[in-house]
mmCIF file of C-alpha atoms and ligand atoms in Angstrom:
data_model
loop_
_atom_site.group_PDB
_atom_site.id
_atom_site.type_symbol
_atom_site.label_atom_id
_atom_site.label_comp_id
_atom_site.label_asym_id
_atom_site.label_seq_id
_atom_site.Cartn_x
_atom_site.Cartn_y
_atom_site.Cartn_z
ATOM 1 C CA MET A 1 11.431 -62.293 1.523
ATOM 2 C CA GLU A 2 14.171 -63.072 -0.616
ATOM 3 C CA ILE A 3 16.398 -60.454 -2.488
ATOM 4 C CA SER A 4 18.320 -61.918 -5.278
ATOM 5 C CA ALA A 5 22.162 -60.030 -5.242
ATOM 6 C CA ALA A 6 22.448 -61.401 -8.154
ATOM 7 C CA ARG A 7 19.536 -60.239 -9.991
ATOM 8 C CA LEU A 8 19.983 -56.423 -8.635
ATOM 9 C CA VAL A 9 23.267 -56.329 -9.985
ATOM 10 C CA GLY A 10 22.086 -57.847 -13.709
ATOM 11 C CA ASN A 11 19.458 -55.253 -13.556
ATOM 12 C CA LEU A 12 21.668 -52.552 -12.663
ATOM 13 C CA GLN A 13 24.287 -53.750 -15.438
ATOM 14 C CA VAL A 14 21.226 -53.740 -18.003
ATOM 15 C CA LEU A 15 20.668 -50.018 -17.014
ATOM 16 C CA VAL A 16 23.937 -49.216 -16.916
ATOM 17 C CA GLU A 17 24.281 -50.380 -20.389
ATOM 18 C CA ALA A 18 21.183 -48.803 -21.822
ATOM 19 C CA ALA A 19 22.514 -45.574 -20.383
ATOM 20 C CA GLY A 20 25.462 -45.733 -22.230
ATOM 21 C CA ALA A 21 29.236 -44.520 -21.496
ATOM 22 C CA ASP A 22 28.391 -40.986 -20.997
ATOM 23 C CA VAL A 23 25.313 -41.003 -18.265
ATOM 24 C CA ALA A 24 26.270 -42.226 -15.151
ATOM 25 C CA VAL A 25 23.387 -44.366 -12.981
ATOM 26 C CA LEU A 26 22.295 -42.855 -9.653
ATOM 27 C CA PRO A 27 20.542 -46.352 -8.109
ATOM 28 C CA VAL A 28 17.745 -44.964 -5.908
ATOM 29 C CA VAL A 29 17.096 -47.147 -2.453
ATOM 30 C CA LYS A 30 15.232 -44.776 -0.852
ATOM 31 C CA ALA A 31 12.082 -46.422 0.810
ATOM 32 C CA ASP A 32 13.984 -48.918 2.188
ATOM 33 C CA ALA A 33 15.096 -49.866 -1.343
ATOM 34 C CA TYR A 34 11.280 -50.005 -2.421
ATOM 35 C CA GLY A 35 10.773 -52.516 0.104
ATOM 36 C CA HIS A 36 13.814 -54.886 -0.566
ATOM 37 C CA GLY A 37 15.609 -53.199 2.631
ATOM 38 C CA ALA A 38 18.568 -50.731 1.618
ATOM 39 C CA GLU A 39 20.926 -52.182 4.275
ATOM 40 C CA LEU A 40 21.046 -55.200 2.104
ATOM 41 C CA CYS A 41 20.513 -53.161 -1.549
ATOM 42 C CA ALA A 42 23.102 -50.591 -0.877
ATOM 43 C CA PRO A 43 26.505 -52.804 -0.297
ATOM 44 C CA VAL A 44 25.761 -54.812 -3.108
ATOM 45 C CA LEU A 45 25.330 -52.376 -5.482
ATOM 46 C CA ALA A 46 28.120 -50.168 -3.812
ATOM 47 C CA ARG A 47 30.250 -53.279 -4.680
ATOM 48 C CA ALA A 48 29.131 -53.199 -8.178
ATOM 49 C CA GLY A 49 31.063 -49.743 -8.602
ATOM 50 C CA VAL A 50 28.250 -47.255 -8.526
ATOM 51 C CA GLU A 51 28.743 -43.771 -7.896
ATOM 52 C CA TRP A 52 26.035 -42.407 -5.485
ATOM 53 C CA LEU A 53 22.701 -43.985 -4.284
ATOM 54 C CA GLY A 54 19.939 -41.694 -3.854
ATOM 55 C CA VAL A 55 17.650 -41.807 -0.297
ATOM 56 C CA ALA A 56 14.605 -39.997 0.480
ATOM 57 C CA ASP A 57 15.712 -38.464 3.538
ATOM 58 C CA ALA A 58 18.506 -38.254 6.140
ATOM 59 C CA LEU A 59 17.396 -40.833 8.516
ATOM 60 C CA GLU A 60 17.718 -42.888 4.954
ATOM 61 C CA GLY A 61 21.177 -41.860 3.891
ATOM 62 C CA LEU A 62 22.442 -42.450 8.087
ATOM 63 C CA ALA A 63 21.241 -45.987 7.400
ATOM 64 C CA VAL A 64 22.614 -46.642 4.118
ATOM 65 C CA ARG A 65 26.236 -45.334 5.433
ATOM 66 C CA ARG A 66 26.116 -47.442 8.475
ATOM 67 C CA ALA A 67 25.025 -50.449 6.361
ATOM 68 C CA LEU A 68 28.161 -49.832 3.809
ATOM 69 C CA SER A 69 30.483 -49.497 6.557
ATOM 70 C CA ALA A 70 28.991 -52.686 8.186
ATOM 71 C CA ALA A 71 29.676 -54.470 5.514
ATOM 72 C CA GLY A 72 33.575 -53.470 5.351
ATOM 73 C CA ILE A 73 33.097 -50.737 2.966
ATOM 74 C CA ALA A 74 35.368 -47.562 3.943
ATOM 75 C CA VAL A 75 33.794 -44.278 4.103
ATOM 76 C CA ALA A 76 36.273 -43.147 1.642
ATOM 77 C CA GLU A 77 35.182 -45.920 -0.709
ATOM 78 C CA GLN A 78 31.504 -45.291 -0.376
ATOM 79 C CA PRO A 79 29.064 -43.727 -3.038
ATOM 80 C CA ARG A 80 27.791 -40.506 -2.403
ATOM 81 C CA VAL A 81 23.982 -40.421 -1.191
ATOM 82 C CA LEU A 82 22.177 -38.014 -2.555
ATOM 83 C CA VAL A 83 19.392 -36.933 -0.343
ATOM 84 C CA MET A 84 16.334 -36.351 -2.844
ATOM 85 C CA CYS A 85 13.954 -34.657 -0.894
ATOM 86 C CA GLY A 86 16.232 -32.202 0.625
ATOM 87 C CA PRO A 87 17.304 -32.018 4.658
ATOM 88 C CA LEU A 88 13.629 -31.915 6.437
ATOM 89 C CA GLY A 89 15.436 -30.161 9.130
ATOM 90 C CA GLU A 90 18.244 -32.872 9.620
ATOM 91 C CA ASP A 91 20.639 -30.695 8.720
ATOM 92 C CA ASP A 92 23.319 -31.465 11.384
ATOM 93 C CA ALA A 93 22.562 -35.719 10.318
ATOM 94 C CA VAL A 94 23.554 -34.210 6.472
ATOM 95 C CA LEU A 95 26.579 -32.628 7.246
ATOM 96 C CA GLU A 96 28.004 -35.187 9.785
ATOM 97 C CA HIS A 97 27.067 -38.505 7.104
ATOM 98 C CA GLY A 98 28.462 -36.644 4.939
ATOM 99 C CA LEU A 99 25.409 -37.073 2.706
ATOM 100 C CA THR A 100 24.694 -34.646 0.052
ATOM 101 C CA PRO A 101 21.349 -32.817 0.146
ATOM 102 C CA VAL A 102 18.810 -31.748 -2.205
ATOM 103 C CA ILE A 103 17.727 -28.273 -1.782
ATOM 104 C CA TRP A 104 15.523 -25.600 -3.555
ATOM 105 C CA THR A 105 14.146 -23.035 -1.629
ATOM 106 C CA ARG A 106 15.638 -20.273 0.326
ATOM 107 C CA GLU A 107 15.099 -21.744 3.892
ATOM 108 C CA GLN A 108 16.637 -24.740 2.976
ATOM 109 C CA VAL A 109 20.034 -23.012 2.046
ATOM 110 C CA GLU A 110 19.758 -20.734 4.921
ATOM 111 C CA ARG A 111 19.227 -23.375 7.404
ATOM 112 C CA LEU A 112 21.922 -25.514 5.601
ATOM 113 C CA GLY A 113 24.609 -22.545 5.850
ATOM 114 C CA ALA A 114 23.757 -21.811 9.345
ATOM 115 C CA ALA A 115 24.166 -25.351 10.294
ATOM 116 C CA ALA A 116 27.623 -25.590 8.125
ATOM 117 C CA ARG A 117 28.913 -22.194 9.664
ATOM 118 C CA ARG A 118 28.160 -23.535 13.320
ATOM 119 C CA ARG A 119 29.877 -26.879 12.971
ATOM 120 C CA GLY A 120 32.761 -25.521 11.064
ATOM 121 C CA ALA A 121 32.243 -27.653 7.826
ATOM 122 C CA GLY A 122 33.472 -25.475 5.646
ATOM 123 C CA LEU A 123 32.221 -25.341 1.997
ATOM 124 C CA VAL A 124 29.128 -28.286 1.310
ATOM 125 C CA ARG A 125 28.435 -29.448 -2.054
ATOM 126 C CA VAL A 126 24.470 -30.043 -2.924
ATOM 127 C CA HIS A 127 22.343 -30.406 -5.763
ATOM 128 C CA LEU A 128 20.192 -27.940 -7.154
ATOM 129 C CA GLU A 129 16.787 -28.774 -8.063
ATOM 130 C CA VAL A 130 14.492 -27.217 -10.382
ATOM 131 C CA ASP A 131 11.042 -27.636 -11.006
ATOM 132 C CA SER A 132 10.529 -27.729 -14.944
ATOM 133 C CA GLY A 133 6.916 -28.765 -14.500
ATOM 134 C CA MET A 134 6.200 -31.130 -12.208
ATOM 135 C CA THR A 135 4.716 -28.700 -9.965
ATOM 136 C CA ARG A 136 6.208 -30.470 -7.055
ATOM 137 C CA GLN A 137 9.817 -30.032 -5.985
ATOM 138 C CA GLY A 138 11.939 -27.483 -7.018
ATOM 139 C CA ALA A 139 12.727 -23.815 -7.716
ATOM 140 C CA ALA A 140 11.091 -22.332 -10.388
ATOM 141 C CA VAL A 141 13.709 -21.494 -13.057
ATOM 142 C CA GLU A 142 13.414 -17.796 -12.739
ATOM 143 C CA GLY A 143 14.249 -17.741 -8.705
ATOM 144 C CA VAL A 144 17.567 -19.816 -9.895
ATOM 145 C CA ALA A 145 19.677 -17.221 -10.159
ATOM 146 C CA ALA A 146 18.908 -15.679 -6.760
ATOM 147 C CA LEU A 147 19.555 -18.750 -5.020
ATOM 148 C CA LEU A 148 22.770 -19.357 -6.409
ATOM 149 C CA CYS A 149 23.560 -15.890 -5.280
ATOM 150 C CA LEU A 150 22.131 -16.799 -2.025
ATOM 151 C CA MET A 151 24.198 -20.616 -1.709
ATOM 152 C CA LYS A 152 27.586 -18.742 -2.293
ATOM 153 C CA GLU A 153 26.868 -16.395 0.735
ATOM 154 C CA ASN A 154 25.899 -19.630 2.638
ATOM 155 C CA GLY A 155 29.082 -21.013 1.550
ATOM 156 C CA LEU A 156 26.855 -23.818 -0.503
ATOM 157 C CA VAL A 157 28.418 -25.190 -3.502
ATOM 158 C CA VAL A 158 26.449 -26.744 -6.675
ATOM 159 C CA ASP A 159 27.605 -29.576 -7.317
ATOM 160 C CA GLY A 160 24.487 -31.255 -8.867
ATOM 161 C CA VAL A 161 21.837 -29.332 -11.089
ATOM 162 C CA MET A 162 18.754 -31.909 -11.520
ATOM 163 C CA THR A 163 15.129 -31.979 -11.970
ATOM 164 C CA HIS A 164 12.689 -34.822 -12.139
ATOM 165 C CA PHE A 165 9.804 -35.672 -14.933
ATOM 166 C CA ALA A 166 6.423 -36.190 -14.240
ATOM 167 C CA SER A 167 5.223 -38.473 -17.331
ATOM 168 C CA ALA A 168 8.527 -40.827 -18.234
ATOM 169 C CA GLU A 169 6.868 -43.457 -19.447
ATOM 170 C CA PHE A 170 4.902 -41.566 -21.792
ATOM 171 C CA ALA A 171 5.808 -41.788 -25.577
ATOM 172 C CA GLY A 172 6.277 -38.585 -27.201
ATOM 173 C CA SER A 173 4.831 -37.049 -24.131
ATOM 174 C CA GLU A 174 4.383 -32.652 -24.935
ATOM 175 C CA GLN A 175 5.213 -32.475 -21.298
ATOM 176 C CA THR A 176 8.304 -34.279 -20.943
ATOM 177 C CA ARG A 177 9.221 -32.009 -23.805
ATOM 178 C CA ALA A 178 8.412 -28.981 -22.346
ATOM 179 C CA GLN A 179 10.306 -29.858 -18.845
ATOM 180 C CA ARG A 180 13.298 -30.494 -20.924
ATOM 181 C CA GLU A 181 13.120 -26.849 -22.194
ATOM 182 C CA ARG A 182 12.685 -25.609 -19.056
ATOM 183 C CA PHE A 183 15.728 -27.643 -17.556
ATOM 184 C CA ALA A 184 18.030 -26.547 -20.025
ATOM 185 C CA ALA A 185 16.956 -22.878 -19.073
ATOM 186 C CA ALA A 186 17.750 -23.622 -15.672
ATOM 187 C CA VAL A 187 21.619 -24.999 -16.336
ATOM 188 C CA ARG A 188 22.246 -22.085 -18.989
ATOM 189 C CA VAL A 189 21.230 -19.837 -15.989
ATOM 190 C CA VAL A 190 23.397 -21.912 -13.683
ATOM 191 C CA ALA A 191 26.631 -21.634 -16.452
ATOM 192 C CA GLU A 192 25.755 -17.995 -16.796
ATOM 193 C CA ALA A 193 26.396 -17.542 -12.999
ATOM 194 C CA GLY A 194 29.591 -18.347 -13.381
ATOM 195 C CA VAL A 195 28.612 -21.666 -11.721
ATOM 196 C CA ARG A 196 30.635 -24.883 -12.762
ATOM 197 C CA PRO A 197 28.296 -28.033 -11.364
ATOM 198 C CA GLU A 198 29.888 -31.352 -11.551
ATOM 199 C CA TRP A 199 26.469 -33.061 -12.408
ATOM 200 C CA VAL A 200 23.539 -32.450 -14.483
ATOM 201 C CA HIS A 201 20.796 -35.244 -14.070
ATOM 202 C CA ALA A 202 17.810 -36.139 -14.480
ATOM 203 C CA GLY A 203 15.190 -38.966 -15.988
ATOM 204 C CA ASN A 204 14.044 -42.429 -13.531
ATOM 205 C CA SER A 205 13.543 -45.503 -15.361
ATOM 206 C CA SER A 206 11.204 -45.192 -17.539
ATOM 207 C CA THR A 207 13.407 -42.079 -18.955
ATOM 208 C CA ILE A 208 15.947 -45.268 -19.499
ATOM 209 C CA ASP A 209 12.983 -47.542 -20.541
ATOM 210 C CA ASN A 210 11.381 -44.827 -22.948
ATOM 211 C CA ASP A 211 14.703 -44.249 -24.471
ATOM 212 C CA ALA A 212 14.657 -45.587 -27.952
ATOM 213 C CA ALA A 213 11.420 -43.220 -28.658
ATOM 214 C CA GLU A 214 12.576 -40.526 -26.855
ATOM 215 C CA ASP A 215 16.440 -40.389 -27.506
ATOM 216 C CA SER A 216 16.403 -38.400 -23.957
ATOM 217 C CA LEU A 217 19.739 -39.825 -22.795
ATOM 218 C CA CYS A 218 21.060 -38.473 -25.492
ATOM 219 C CA TRP A 219 19.602 -35.053 -24.681
ATOM 220 C CA LEU A 220 20.688 -35.279 -21.156
ATOM 221 C CA TRP A 221 24.407 -35.983 -22.299
ATOM 222 C CA GLU A 222 24.619 -32.995 -24.480
ATOM 223 C CA LEU A 223 22.605 -30.539 -21.944
ATOM 224 C CA ALA A 224 25.398 -32.128 -19.163
ATOM 225 C CA ALA A 225 28.573 -31.736 -21.632
ATOM 226 C CA SER A 226 27.416 -28.208 -22.830
ATOM 227 C CA VAL A 227 28.179 -26.899 -19.350
ATOM 228 C CA GLY A 228 31.503 -29.381 -18.651
ATOM 229 C CA ALA A 229 29.452 -31.455 -16.447
ATOM 230 C CA ARG A 230 28.494 -35.475 -16.142
ATOM 231 C CA ALA A 231 25.244 -36.792 -17.318
ATOM 232 C CA MET A 232 23.406 -38.717 -14.501
ATOM 233 C CA ALA A 233 20.500 -40.613 -14.636
ATOM 234 C CA ARG A 234 18.242 -42.153 -11.535
ATOM 235 C CA PRO A 235 16.392 -45.021 -11.997
ATOM 236 C CA GLY A 236 14.769 -47.071 -9.270
ATOM 237 C CA ILE A 237 12.107 -49.591 -9.805
ATOM 238 C CA ALA A 238 13.988 -51.034 -12.828
ATOM 239 C CA LEU A 239 16.789 -52.171 -10.051
ATOM 240 C CA TYR A 240 14.104 -53.983 -8.390
ATOM 241 C CA GLY A 241 12.966 -55.538 -11.487
ATOM 242 C CA TYR A 242 10.060 -53.872 -12.499
ATOM 243 C CA CYS A 243 9.119 -50.827 -14.588
ATOM 244 C CA LEU A 244 5.671 -48.932 -16.052
ATOM 245 C CA PRO A 245 4.551 -49.453 -19.336
ATOM 246 C CA ILE A 246 5.330 -47.705 -21.888
ATOM 247 C CA GLU A 247 2.168 -45.516 -22.537
ATOM 248 C CA GLY A 248 1.343 -44.859 -26.578
ATOM 249 C CA GLU A 249 3.439 -45.555 -29.632
ATOM 250 C CA GLY A 250 7.022 -46.549 -28.229
ATOM 251 C CA ARG A 251 9.635 -49.378 -27.547
ATOM 252 C CA ALA A 252 10.504 -50.434 -24.025
ATOM 253 C CA LEU A 253 14.575 -50.849 -24.109
ATOM 254 C CA VAL A 254 14.984 -52.528 -20.953
ATOM 255 C CA ARG A 255 11.449 -53.643 -19.620
ATOM 256 C CA GLU A 256 11.686 -56.851 -20.998
ATOM 257 C CA ARG A 257 15.476 -57.696 -19.267
ATOM 258 C CA LEU A 258 14.411 -56.905 -15.918
ATOM 259 C CA ARG A 259 14.382 -59.598 -13.665
ATOM 260 C CA PRO A 260 12.232 -59.420 -10.010
ATOM 261 C CA VAL A 261 14.992 -58.964 -7.022
ATOM 262 C CA MET A 262 12.296 -60.087 -3.978
ATOM 263 C CA THR A 263 10.569 -63.289 -4.090
ATOM 264 C CA TRP A 264 8.290 -63.684 -0.718
ATOM 265 C CA LYS A 265 7.028 -66.603 0.209
ATOM 266 C CA THR A 266 5.294 -68.169 3.220
ATOM 267 C CA ARG A 267 3.709 -71.886 3.870
ATOM 268 C CA VAL A 268 0.815 -73.557 4.308
ATOM 269 C CA MET A 269 -0.633 -73.655 7.871
ATOM 270 C CA ASP A 270 -3.401 -75.751 7.551
ATOM 271 C CA VAL A 271 -5.607 -78.025 4.535
ATOM 272 C CA ARG A 272 -9.184 -78.434 4.674
ATOM 273 C CA GLU A 273 -11.731 -79.926 3.317
ATOM 274 C CA VAL A 274 -15.286 -77.424 2.656
ATOM 275 C CA ARG A 275 -19.080 -78.993 1.658
ATOM 276 C CA ALA A 276 -20.911 -76.706 -0.486
ATOM 277 C CA GLY A 277 -22.614 -73.714 1.419
ATOM 278 C CA ASP A 278 -19.324 -73.395 3.190
ATOM 279 C CA ALA A 279 -18.982 -69.761 3.900
ATOM 280 C CA VAL A 280 -15.303 -68.127 4.160
ATOM 281 C CA GLY A 281 -14.113 -65.687 5.855
ATOM 282 C CA TYR A 282 -15.245 -61.982 6.852
ATOM 283 C CA ASN A 283 -18.598 -61.586 6.017
ATOM 284 C CA ALA A 284 -19.241 -64.466 4.114
ATOM 285 C CA THR A 285 -18.302 -62.902 0.685
ATOM 286 C CA PHE A 286 -17.665 -66.329 -0.765
ATOM 287 C CA VAL A 287 -19.687 -69.050 -0.520
ATOM 288 C CA ALA A 288 -17.939 -72.554 -1.847
ATOM 289 C CA ASN A 289 -21.017 -73.581 -4.935
ATOM 290 C CA GLU A 290 -19.233 -77.172 -4.549
ATOM 291 C CA PRO A 291 -16.872 -78.979 -2.125
ATOM 292 C CA MET A 292 -13.189 -77.568 -2.020
ATOM 293 C CA ARG A 293 -10.225 -78.106 -0.479
ATOM 294 C CA LEU A 294 -8.709 -74.696 0.712
ATOM 295 C CA ALA A 295 -5.385 -73.756 2.165
ATOM 296 C CA LEU A 296 -4.841 -71.132 4.998
ATOM 297 C CA LEU A 297 -1.835 -68.940 4.650
ATOM 298 C CA PRO A 298 -0.306 -67.114 7.493
ATOM 299 C CA ILE A 299 -0.277 -63.647 5.653
ATOM 300 C CA GLY A 300 -2.770 -61.118 5.600
ATOM 301 C CA TYR A 301 -2.934 -57.513 4.885
ATOM 302 C CA SER A 302 -0.658 -56.129 7.891
ATOM 303 C CA ASP A 303 1.946 -58.290 5.795
ATOM 304 C CA GLY A 304 1.155 -56.130 3.071
ATOM 305 C CA LEU A 305 -0.764 -58.402 1.207
ATOM 306 C CA ARG A 306 -3.074 -56.183 -0.231
ATOM 307 C CA ARG A 307 -7.256 -56.501 1.065
ATOM 308 C CA GLU A 308 -7.896 -55.704 -2.746
ATOM 309 C CA LEU A 309 -6.906 -58.934 -3.996
ATOM 310 C CA SER A 310 -9.985 -60.456 -1.864
ATOM 311 C CA SER A 311 -12.639 -62.326 -3.713
ATOM 312 C CA THR A 312 -16.274 -63.123 -3.980
ATOM 313 C CA ASN A 313 -18.343 -65.326 -5.742
ATOM 314 C CA GLY A 314 -18.547 -62.619 -8.463
ATOM 315 C CA ARG A 315 -15.475 -60.971 -8.816
ATOM 316 C CA ALA A 316 -12.197 -62.547 -9.101
ATOM 317 C CA GLY A 317 -9.251 -61.413 -6.722
ATOM 318 C CA GLY A 318 -5.534 -62.365 -6.436
ATOM 319 C CA TRP A 319 -3.624 -65.584 -6.531
ATOM 320 C CA VAL A 320 -0.859 -67.172 -4.879
ATOM 321 C CA MET A 321 1.833 -69.942 -6.675
ATOM 322 C CA VAL A 322 1.770 -73.322 -4.646
ATOM 323 C CA ARG A 323 3.053 -75.906 -5.903
ATOM 324 C CA GLY A 324 3.965 -73.999 -9.378
ATOM 325 C CA GLN A 325 0.049 -73.541 -10.081
ATOM 326 C CA ARG A 326 -2.199 -70.996 -8.915
ATOM 327 C CA ALA A 327 -4.578 -70.881 -6.276
ATOM 328 C CA ALA A 328 -6.908 -68.206 -5.883
ATOM 329 C CA ILE A 329 -7.595 -66.056 -2.946
ATOM 330 C CA VAL A 330 -11.251 -66.911 -1.595
ATOM 331 C CA GLY A 331 -12.921 -64.552 0.433
ATOM 332 C CA ARG A 332 -11.681 -61.889 1.878
ATOM 333 C CA VAL A 333 -7.849 -61.169 3.313
ATOM 334 C CA SER A 334 -7.801 -60.348 6.561
ATOM 335 C CA MET A 335 -5.211 -59.036 8.993
ATOM 336 C CA ASN A 336 -2.908 -61.825 9.478
ATOM 337 C CA LEU A 337 -4.678 -64.634 7.583
ATOM 338 C CA THR A 338 -5.226 -65.868 3.770
ATOM 339 C CA VAL A 339 -7.699 -68.339 2.481
ATOM 340 C CA VAL A 340 -6.509 -70.179 -0.936
ATOM 341 C CA ASP A 341 -7.577 -72.191 -3.146
ATOM 342 C CA VAL A 342 -5.980 -75.565 -3.567
ATOM 343 C CA SER A 343 -9.245 -77.746 -4.601
ATOM 344 C CA GLY A 344 -7.056 -78.390 -8.493
ATOM 345 C CA ILE A 345 -3.678 -78.507 -6.752
ATOM 346 C CA ASP A 346 -2.669 -82.502 -6.169
ATOM 347 C CA GLY A 347 -0.593 -83.223 -2.776
ATOM 348 C CA VAL A 348 -0.959 -79.877 -0.872
ATOM 349 C CA SER A 349 0.005 -80.572 2.383
ATOM 350 C CA VAL A 350 0.967 -78.775 6.076
ATOM 351 C CA ASP A 351 4.047 -76.750 5.392
ATOM 352 C CA ASP A 352 4.347 -76.536 1.679
ATOM 353 C CA GLU A 353 6.360 -73.343 0.199
ATOM 354 C CA VAL A 354 3.833 -70.828 -1.343
ATOM 355 C CA ALA A 355 4.803 -67.558 -3.443
ATOM 356 C CA VAL A 356 3.024 -65.080 -2.928
ATOM 357 C CA LEU A 357 5.493 -63.078 -5.035
ATOM 358 C CA GLY A 358 8.106 -64.933 -7.308
ATOM 359 C CA ASP A 359 7.456 -67.422 -10.340
ATOM 360 C CA GLY A 360 4.180 -67.089 -11.615
ATOM 361 C CA VAL A 361 2.773 -64.095 -9.868
ATOM 362 C CA THR A 362 4.588 -60.499 -9.876
ATOM 363 C CA ALA A 363 4.191 -57.119 -8.270
ATOM 364 C CA ASP A 364 2.477 -56.115 -11.318
ATOM 365 C CA ASP A 365 -0.395 -58.910 -11.240
ATOM 366 C CA HIS A 366 -0.766 -57.745 -7.782
ATOM 367 C CA ALA A 367 -0.842 -53.895 -8.239
ATOM 368 C CA ARG A 368 -3.491 -54.801 -11.259
ATOM 369 C CA VAL A 369 -6.202 -56.455 -8.915
ATOM 370 C CA ALA A 370 -5.342 -54.041 -6.178
ATOM 371 C CA GLY A 371 -5.812 -50.798 -9.092
ATOM 372 C CA THR A 372 -2.179 -49.743 -7.756
ATOM 373 C CA ILE A 373 1.293 -49.602 -9.674
ATOM 374 C CA SER A 374 3.793 -52.487 -8.816
ATOM 375 C CA TYR A 375 6.086 -49.529 -6.533
ATOM 376 C CA GLU A 376 3.246 -49.564 -4.160
ATOM 377 C CA ILE A 377 3.023 -53.382 -4.025
ATOM 378 C CA LEU A 378 6.741 -53.872 -3.184
ATOM 379 C CA CYS A 379 6.575 -50.886 -1.038
ATOM 380 C CA GLY A 380 4.544 -52.411 1.474
ATOM 381 C CA VAL A 381 5.785 -56.135 2.008
ATOM 382 C CA ARG A 382 6.412 -56.662 5.529
ATOM 383 C CA ALA A 383 8.785 -60.112 5.745
ATOM 384 C CA GLU A 384 11.421 -61.426 7.282
ATOM 385 C CA ARG A 385 14.489 -60.879 4.856
ATOM 386 C CA ARG A 386 17.533 -62.622 3.220
ATOM 387 C CA VAL A 387 19.605 -62.032 0.651
ATOM 388 C CA LEU A 388 20.113 -64.642 -1.317
ATOM 389 C CA VAL A 389 23.743 -64.463 -3.235
HETATM 390 C C1 PLP B 1 11.650 -41.799 -7.082
HETATM 391 C C2 PLP B 1 12.945 -41.207 -7.750
HETATM 392 C C3 PLP B 1 13.450 -41.540 -8.852
HETATM 393 C C4 PLP B 1 13.050 -43.285 -8.998
HETATM 394 O O1 PLP B 1 12.087 -43.297 -9.532
HETATM 395 P P1 PLP B 1 11.651 -44.650 -10.570
HETATM 396 O O2 PLP B 1 10.616 -44.568 -10.853
HETATM 397 O O3 PLP B 1 12.012 -45.964 -9.064
HETATM 398 O O4 PLP B 1 12.655 -45.380 -11.717
HETATM 399 C C5 PLP B 1 14.433 -40.932 -9.688
HETATM 400 N N1 PLP B 1 14.399 -39.315 -8.973
HETATM 401 C C6 PLP B 1 14.018 -39.148 -8.520
HETATM 402 C C7 PLP B 1 13.676 -37.444 -7.970
HETATM 403 C C8 PLP B 1 13.047 -39.868 -7.646
HETATM 404 O O5 PLP B 1 12.065 -39.473 -6.307
#
């Protein structure tokens, strides 16, 4: 796996520009930077000047802190790290490593408060998540006032108020509109309680991409400004060069300008000629109709090459790129091995470089054949990583 630092920074710049001067950008590096390696991506993003990074849990936050320190970035200079799934019982690690947890339940408040008292940690900054209608994480709007009281009693300071949209890629989404209203109501409750958050944040990659149609970042900025806070959006997938297509009538603001950060390569380990009638791979799901030249690759589903990319005589599967041309996957993708058709590609030989993801084959291509989204493809790739500057 090759990670292009230049493309990562380029994508960040596209997002920063699209978000505008009044909306900060929190790059999300959860799930090991969507499979790209948080320890590689976090220092690149930090050097590009971001104020925040988003991770899923405290262990990821700790890994990011370590990577930033190892890259020579002093703790005082490091971006703040938002732990988006909450402390998950790792309250001590959160406090020890100066992470900022997202909080939304009474139990979380009480546990974090108790840990802070035990450690003599003083006031602890947290971000309050509001469930504005996704029904996943977050406090109900009606519960916000009581939660704020409990936070105060427990020495927690509300540094940010946030929510997450369920249908950000849908142009003109009714659900998003309703979520915005509920979030705005929650932010008003916070302000009326005399709490002054530094940050009000919402929106993922698609929220930024969908902005032309929705004006959602304008709305976010106005909401934040109304309580004297700064606005922020939280793109993840777009940093890595992908974004869901906008559903419905809408213009994508950034999608066409993003470039994939990950290239995934392997090498041809064997080339063989087969005869008509030869069956290829497990269960003979593919039988050659004519003489073919096949190349064997030392990767399979254990490396994240999805088994849904397998092919049969009746159904095409996925492909890889060999010498700049498509080579179709033939038969079943197995655990560590995959066979591709190089009959139409001249001069293929052992050790030739093969792009599994790269120019001519994207995570969206894999996702389409595998019946999933680019996110899941990228998160699933397991390969030795190298950063290209
Ligand atoms: C993952 C995540 C994001 C980023 O989403 P993308 O669709 O990858 O841009 C933003 N906010 C929260 C809370 C998330 O969990």
